[in-house]
Short mmCIF file of C-alpha atoms in Angstrom, two decimals:
data_model
loop_
_atom_site.label_atom_id
_atom_site.label_comp_id
_atom_site.label_asym_id
_atom_site.label_seq_id
_atom_site.Cartn_x
_atom_site.Cartn_y
_atom_site.Cartn_z
CA MET A 1 81.28 92.06 76.05
CA SER A 2 83.51 92.33 78.73
CA SER A 3 81.96 91.01 82.00
CA ASP A 4 82.43 93.92 84.73
CA GLU A 5 85.10 93.21 87.18
CA ILE A 6 87.20 92.49 83.72
CA GLN A 7 85.63 95.92 83.09
CA ARG A 8 87.22 97.47 86.54
CA TRP A 9 90.22 95.64 85.89
CA LEU A 10 90.66 98.13 82.92
CA GLU A 11 89.36 101.09 84.27
CA GLN A 12 91.60 99.82 87.27
CA GLY A 13 88.68 101.80 88.33
CA TYR A 14 89.60 100.29 92.62
CA GLY A 15 89.10 102.15 95.84
CA ARG A 16 91.41 104.01 98.06
CA ARG A 17 91.03 101.09 100.32
CA ALA A 18 91.19 98.52 98.42
CA ARG A 19 94.42 100.41 96.89
CA ALA A 20 95.89 99.50 100.43
CA TRP A 21 94.17 96.62 100.85
CA ARG A 22 95.95 96.24 97.86
CA GLY A 23 99.37 97.43 99.20
CA ILE A 24 99.16 95.68 102.24
CA ARG A 25 98.68 91.69 100.05
CA ALA A 26 101.64 92.88 97.61
CA PHE A 27 103.68 93.35 101.43
CA TYR A 28 102.95 89.90 102.28
CA TYR A 29 103.28 88.51 99.27
CA ASN A 30 106.68 89.53 98.31
CA LYS A 31 107.96 90.04 101.47
CA CYS A 32 106.93 87.96 104.30
CA PRO A 33 107.87 84.33 102.40
CA SER A 34 111.86 86.12 102.35
CA ILE A 35 111.40 86.67 105.96
CA PHE A 36 110.24 83.65 107.36
CA ARG A 37 111.14 81.09 104.71
CA PHE A 38 113.07 77.91 107.08
CA ARG A 39 117.12 77.67 106.74
CA TRP A 40 119.39 75.57 109.29
CA LEU A 41 122.08 78.32 108.25
CA GLY A 42 119.93 81.56 108.76
CA LEU A 43 118.35 80.11 112.21
CA THR A 44 122.47 79.31 113.37
CA HIS A 45 123.09 82.37 112.55
CA GLY A 46 120.38 84.47 113.87
CA SER A 47 119.86 82.43 116.61
CA LEU A 48 124.07 83.20 117.85
CA LYS A 49 123.77 86.56 116.97
CA ALA A 50 121.16 87.01 119.29
CA SER A 51 122.68 84.86 122.46
CA LEU A 52 125.75 87.72 121.21
CA ALA A 53 123.82 90.86 121.92
CA THR A 54 121.89 89.13 124.39
CA SER A 55 124.68 88.13 126.55
CA GLY A 56 125.51 90.67 128.84
CA PRO A 57 121.98 90.51 130.46
CA VAL A 58 122.35 86.83 131.25
CA VAL A 59 125.64 86.71 132.39
CA ALA A 60 125.00 89.88 134.82
CA TRP A 61 121.58 87.86 135.92
CA TYR A 62 124.81 84.47 136.42
CA LEU A 63 126.88 86.17 138.24
CA GLY A 64 123.87 87.29 141.26
CA GLU A 65 124.70 91.34 139.22
CA MET A 66 120.54 91.69 138.46
CA SER A 67 117.17 90.41 138.92
CA LEU A 68 115.90 87.88 136.02
CA ALA A 69 113.45 90.46 134.95
CA THR A 70 114.99 93.36 135.12
CA ALA A 71 117.86 91.19 132.78
CA GLY A 72 115.22 89.07 130.76
CA GLY A 73 113.53 93.35 130.16
CA ILE A 74 117.00 94.42 128.76
CA GLY A 75 118.04 90.90 126.54
CA GLY A 76 114.42 90.87 125.00
CA ALA A 77 114.98 95.35 124.32
CA LEU A 78 118.53 93.84 122.74
CA PHE A 79 116.82 90.91 120.81
CA ALA A 80 114.18 93.76 118.86
CA ALA A 81 117.61 96.21 118.84
CA ASN A 82 119.73 93.27 116.74
CA ALA A 83 116.88 92.12 115.04
CA LEU A 84 115.95 96.38 113.81
CA VAL A 85 120.03 96.48 112.97
CA SER A 86 119.90 93.15 110.93
CA MET A 87 117.23 94.24 108.79
CA LEU A 88 118.13 97.90 107.64
CA ASP A 89 121.61 96.58 107.26
CA LYS A 90 120.09 94.05 104.51
CA SER A 91 117.65 96.95 102.92
CA SER A 92 120.34 99.94 103.41
CA ALA A 93 123.36 97.44 102.23
CA ALA A 94 124.52 99.73 98.86
CA LYS A 95 124.25 98.18 94.88
CA PRO A 96 127.57 98.70 94.16
CA LEU A 97 126.39 97.74 90.28
CA GLU A 98 123.00 99.54 89.48
CA GLY A 99 124.78 101.21 87.18
CA GLN A 100 126.85 99.21 85.33
CA ARG A 101 124.25 97.27 85.25
CA MET A 102 122.00 99.78 83.09
CA GLU A 103 125.06 100.82 81.21
CA SER A 104 124.99 96.53 80.05
CA PHE A 105 121.42 97.33 79.46
CA VAL A 106 122.46 100.28 77.06
CA ARG A 107 125.09 98.81 75.03
CA PHE A 108 123.26 95.90 74.59
CA GLY A 109 120.32 98.30 73.37
CA ASP A 110 122.74 99.17 71.10
CA LEU A 111 123.06 95.27 69.87
CA LEU A 112 119.46 94.80 69.06
CA ALA A 113 118.81 98.17 67.46
CA ALA A 114 122.03 97.36 65.47
CA LEU A 115 121.07 93.91 64.35
CA LYS A 116 118.27 94.77 61.87
CA ALA A 117 114.92 92.07 62.32
CA ASP A 118 114.80 92.33 58.15
CA SER A 119 118.35 90.71 58.07
CA VAL A 120 116.75 87.21 60.41
CA GLU A 121 116.09 85.00 57.93
CA GLU A 122 112.10 83.69 58.56
CA LEU A 123 113.58 80.41 59.50
CA ASP A 124 115.54 82.78 62.67
CA LYS A 125 113.21 84.30 63.34
CA GLN A 126 111.12 82.08 65.73
CA LYS A 127 114.62 81.54 67.27
CA ALA A 128 115.09 85.03 67.93
CA ILE A 129 111.59 85.93 68.83
CA ARG A 130 112.53 82.77 71.84
CA ALA A 131 115.43 83.97 72.63
CA CYS A 132 114.26 87.57 72.87
CA LEU A 133 112.12 85.88 75.51
CA GLY A 134 114.33 84.16 77.21
CA ILE A 135 116.73 87.42 77.67
CA ILE A 136 112.69 89.19 79.26
CA GLU A 137 112.65 86.18 81.72
CA ASN A 138 115.96 86.92 82.69
CA ILE A 139 115.57 90.27 83.62
CA CYS A 140 112.15 90.01 85.40
CA LEU A 141 114.48 87.45 87.55
CA PRO A 142 115.67 89.61 89.52
CA ILE A 143 113.20 92.22 89.74
CA THR A 144 110.33 89.91 91.18
CA LYS A 145 113.34 87.85 93.48
CA SER A 146 111.91 84.48 91.91
CA ARG A 147 114.12 81.48 90.86
CA LYS A 148 113.98 79.72 87.95
CA GLY A 149 111.31 78.49 86.79
CA GLU A 150 109.16 80.66 88.43
CA ILE A 151 108.75 83.62 85.45
CA SER A 152 107.24 82.60 82.33
CA ALA A 153 106.93 84.65 79.63
CA ASN A 154 105.50 83.72 76.20
CA LEU A 155 104.00 86.41 72.91
CA ILE A 156 100.36 85.90 71.36
CA LEU A 157 99.84 87.09 68.39
CA TYR A 158 95.51 87.78 66.30
CA ARG A 159 95.99 84.86 63.44
CA GLY A 160 95.96 86.51 60.48
CA ASN A 161 93.10 89.54 60.65
CA SER A 162 90.87 87.89 63.38
CA SER A 163 90.54 91.01 66.26
CA THR A 164 89.58 87.38 68.43
CA LYS A 165 91.01 84.46 67.09
CA MET A 166 95.16 83.95 68.77
CA LYS A 167 97.83 82.04 68.49
CA VAL A 168 100.78 81.74 71.42
CA ILE A 169 103.15 82.37 68.73
CA GLU A 170 106.41 81.71 71.59
CA ARG A 171 107.61 80.93 74.88
CA ASN A 172 110.25 80.82 76.77
CA PRO A 173 113.31 78.66 76.29
CA GLY A 174 113.08 75.78 78.43
CA ASN A 175 109.10 76.84 78.71
CA GLU A 176 107.82 73.46 78.46
CA ARG A 177 103.74 75.24 78.47
CA PRO A 178 102.01 74.14 74.48
CA VAL A 179 102.35 76.85 71.64
CA GLY A 180 101.01 77.10 68.76
CA ARG A 181 97.66 76.19 69.55
CA GLU A 182 94.89 78.83 69.17
CA VAL A 183 92.53 80.90 71.45
CA ASN A 184 89.99 82.06 71.58
CA GLY A 185 90.54 85.30 72.68
CA GLU A 186 87.37 86.60 74.67
CA ASN A 187 88.59 84.35 77.39
CA MET A 188 91.65 86.07 76.75
CA LEU A 189 92.47 88.75 79.32
CA GLY A 190 95.10 89.89 77.52
CA HIS A 191 93.41 89.91 74.49
CA HIS A 192 90.79 92.29 76.59
CA ALA A 193 93.49 94.94 77.28
CA CYS A 194 94.73 95.23 73.89
CA ARG A 195 91.30 95.71 72.90
CA HIS A 196 90.73 99.04 74.89
CA ASP A 197 93.99 100.95 74.77
CA GLY A 198 96.78 99.03 74.43
CA LEU A 199 98.25 99.61 77.05
CA PRO A 200 100.48 97.90 78.93
CA ARG A 201 98.54 95.92 82.69
CA VAL A 202 98.78 94.01 85.75
CA VAL A 203 96.40 91.30 87.04
CA ASP A 204 98.12 91.12 90.53
CA ASP A 205 95.74 88.62 91.20
CA LEU A 206 94.32 85.91 89.04
CA ARG A 207 91.81 84.56 92.01
CA SER A 208 90.49 87.96 92.72
CA PHE A 209 88.85 87.13 89.00
CA SER A 210 85.89 84.41 88.72
CA SER A 211 87.24 81.29 88.40
CA LYS A 212 86.93 81.48 84.23
CA TRP A 213 89.60 83.32 84.03
CA VAL A 214 91.93 81.58 86.00
CA SER A 215 91.82 78.29 83.40
CA SER A 216 94.65 79.26 81.10
CA PRO A 217 93.45 79.98 77.48
CA THR A 218 95.82 76.26 76.35
CA GLN A 219 93.07 74.27 78.61
CA SER A 220 95.89 73.29 81.22
CA ARG A 221 95.29 74.23 84.46
CA ALA A 222 96.53 78.00 85.09
CA GLY A 223 99.98 77.63 87.35
CA TYR A 224 99.94 81.13 87.51
CA ARG A 225 98.51 84.23 89.58
CA SER A 226 99.61 87.73 88.80
CA ILE A 227 100.80 88.29 85.09
CA PHE A 228 101.65 91.21 83.26
CA PHE A 229 101.28 92.19 80.17
CA ILE A 230 103.08 94.68 77.89
CA PRO A 231 100.87 94.40 74.03
CA LEU A 232 103.23 94.57 70.73
CA ALA A 233 101.53 97.91 68.60
CA GLN A 234 102.92 98.82 64.98
CA LYS A 235 102.43 100.99 61.91
CA ARG A 236 100.37 99.70 59.36
CA SER A 237 99.61 102.26 55.82
CA GLY A 238 100.22 105.29 59.05
CA ARG A 239 98.05 103.64 61.67
CA THR A 240 98.28 101.61 64.71
CA VAL A 241 97.35 98.98 64.53
CA VAL A 242 98.09 96.18 67.80
CA ARG A 243 99.21 92.59 66.58
CA GLY A 244 99.35 90.52 70.27
CA PHE A 245 101.46 90.74 73.11
CA ILE A 246 103.59 89.33 75.38
CA SER A 247 102.79 88.14 78.23
CA ILE A 248 105.46 87.61 81.81
CA ASP A 249 103.16 85.19 84.32
CA CYS A 250 104.75 84.40 87.06
CA GLN A 251 103.56 81.77 90.48
CA ARG A 252 103.38 84.10 93.46
CA PRO A 253 100.52 86.60 92.93
CA PHE A 254 101.32 90.77 92.82
CA ALA A 255 105.49 89.90 91.81
CA PHE A 256 104.58 92.69 89.30
CA HIS A 257 103.12 95.41 91.60
CA GLY A 258 104.33 98.81 92.62
CA ASN A 259 107.38 99.85 90.66
CA ARG A 260 108.35 96.56 90.13
CA SER A 261 106.42 96.74 86.61
CA ARG A 262 107.69 100.28 85.88
CA ASP A 263 111.73 98.69 86.59
CA ILE A 264 110.75 95.85 84.02
CA ILE A 265 109.78 97.48 81.22
CA VAL A 266 111.86 100.22 81.05
CA THR A 267 115.07 97.93 81.55
CA CYS A 268 112.93 95.82 78.34
CA GLU A 269 111.85 97.93 76.03
CA PRO A 270 114.61 97.04 73.96
CA VAL A 271 113.83 93.52 73.71
CA THR A 272 109.86 94.43 73.13
CA SER A 273 110.63 96.47 70.81
CA LEU A 274 113.16 94.23 68.45
CA ILE A 275 109.79 91.76 69.43
CA ILE A 276 107.66 94.38 67.23
CA ASP A 277 110.35 94.54 64.22
CA LEU A 278 110.28 90.41 64.14
CA ILE A 279 106.39 89.40 64.41
CA MET B 1 85.69 104.43 76.35
CA SER B 2 83.90 106.01 80.25
CA HIS B 3 86.16 107.82 82.12
CA ALA B 4 83.74 107.43 86.02
CA LEU B 5 85.97 104.83 87.12
CA ARG B 6 89.13 105.80 86.44
CA ARG B 7 91.28 107.34 90.09
CA PRO B 8 94.78 108.16 89.54
CA ASN B 9 97.57 106.06 91.89
CA ASP B 10 99.20 109.46 92.17
CA ASP B 11 99.09 113.08 91.94
CA ASP B 12 100.66 113.47 88.17
CA GLY B 13 96.78 111.96 86.84
CA MET B 14 97.79 109.19 85.14
CA SER B 15 96.07 105.67 85.53
CA GLU B 16 98.24 102.66 86.64
CA ALA B 17 98.27 101.58 82.43
CA GLU B 18 98.88 105.27 81.07
CA ARG B 19 101.94 105.78 83.16
CA LEU B 20 103.59 101.83 82.00
CA LYS B 21 103.46 103.50 78.12
CA ALA B 22 104.99 106.70 78.96
CA LEU B 23 107.75 105.13 80.77
CA GLU B 24 107.75 102.79 77.84
CA LYS B 25 108.11 105.29 75.27
CA GLN B 26 110.35 108.09 77.68
CA ALA B 27 112.79 104.67 77.77
CA ALA B 28 112.63 104.43 74.07
CA ALA B 29 113.07 107.96 73.32
CA ILE B 30 116.12 108.22 75.79
CA ARG B 31 117.71 104.89 73.60
CA GLU B 32 117.59 106.51 70.58
CA GLN B 33 119.48 109.78 71.71
CA HIS B 34 122.24 107.51 72.52
CA ARG B 35 121.66 105.92 69.06
CA ARG B 36 122.11 109.61 67.53
CA GLY B 37 125.11 110.34 69.50
CA GLU B 38 123.78 113.03 71.23
CA ILE B 39 124.24 111.42 75.39
CA THR B 40 126.69 109.23 76.03
CA ALA B 41 126.43 105.20 76.80
CA ASP B 42 126.66 106.58 80.63
CA GLN B 43 124.05 110.03 79.98
CA ALA B 44 121.86 107.36 78.68
CA ALA B 45 122.70 105.03 81.55
CA LYS B 46 122.12 107.14 84.49
CA LYS B 47 118.74 108.98 82.75
CA LEU B 48 117.24 105.16 82.29
CA ASN B 49 117.43 104.34 85.76
CA ASP B 50 116.55 107.78 87.10
CA LEU B 51 113.24 106.54 85.08
CA ARG B 52 112.81 103.28 86.88
CA ARG B 53 113.10 104.81 90.45
CA ARG B 54 111.08 108.23 89.50
CA HIS B 55 107.75 106.49 90.86
CA ILE B 56 109.16 103.98 92.76
CA SER B 57 107.44 104.81 96.81
CA LEU B 58 108.74 104.63 100.09
CA LEU B 59 107.73 100.58 100.32
CA ASP B 60 109.57 99.53 97.34
CA MET B 61 112.95 101.18 98.54
CA LEU B 62 112.43 100.07 101.83
CA PHE B 63 111.80 96.41 100.97
CA SER B 64 112.96 96.14 97.51
#
């Protein structure tokens, strides 16, 4: 039986104030670290730009043309304007490869569709699934602005005809977390998402749930804070059966917040479709 | 399933989970159209890009 907090997450029953607070937290976790991340080269570059922008009033004060207070005021205003322009420069920079990037994904989808899952040998299916999870990881890295190793893509399926016992089938290449372990689905948020309505769902911050859900299902300490669940449904004898889910997790909270999860689900669609054929 | 707690996040009346599923289905439909030769790869890429950006917020646009 799901607890109230799980039910609220499944029903997305968050009020207007709670949603606004989540937006603020998403901004803090996704943007502030990059704004305030300390880099020597960045510090030198920023200082030089600020010095150049404020050099006029400083020289005027040195030559006695301006009082210290006036020079300080004008210098401060120029400094603030310079910082604002730098920020807008960065955010308005054209992304010329956006169209080509998506076209390459369309071509890639063509290739995946051409490679029928039936033609893959049983022994090679595991390798094919791992490669697919690696592709999902690499799609998610730039979208979530994460570094290699911060994102993990995992395939977890129901075992046989069981509706609660699950197994970690595969993880992305290079991921050293255990695979092949059987886990109790009742302790997994992804299982509840599958059983509720089988729709994709995002956990913005795992620590907003009680401690039961913060530990990893494989008994290891959960090193991730945000998760994106994509349930996998197959048609069997005319009815749709949820076979399990792909979980994409990130060490940083709110990594899949807002448009990021939408971008990921659109871009990864050919890969998740192939995984459904492979399982 | 209780709908009492469901609050749509946007004007289309869908919950975020429903919107994600709808986007996935639309992406699959675009890919299928391209596979059948009804649209070119360029058109499919444009449609997919539009799909990715359809629900983008002002904050996403400024800070993504």
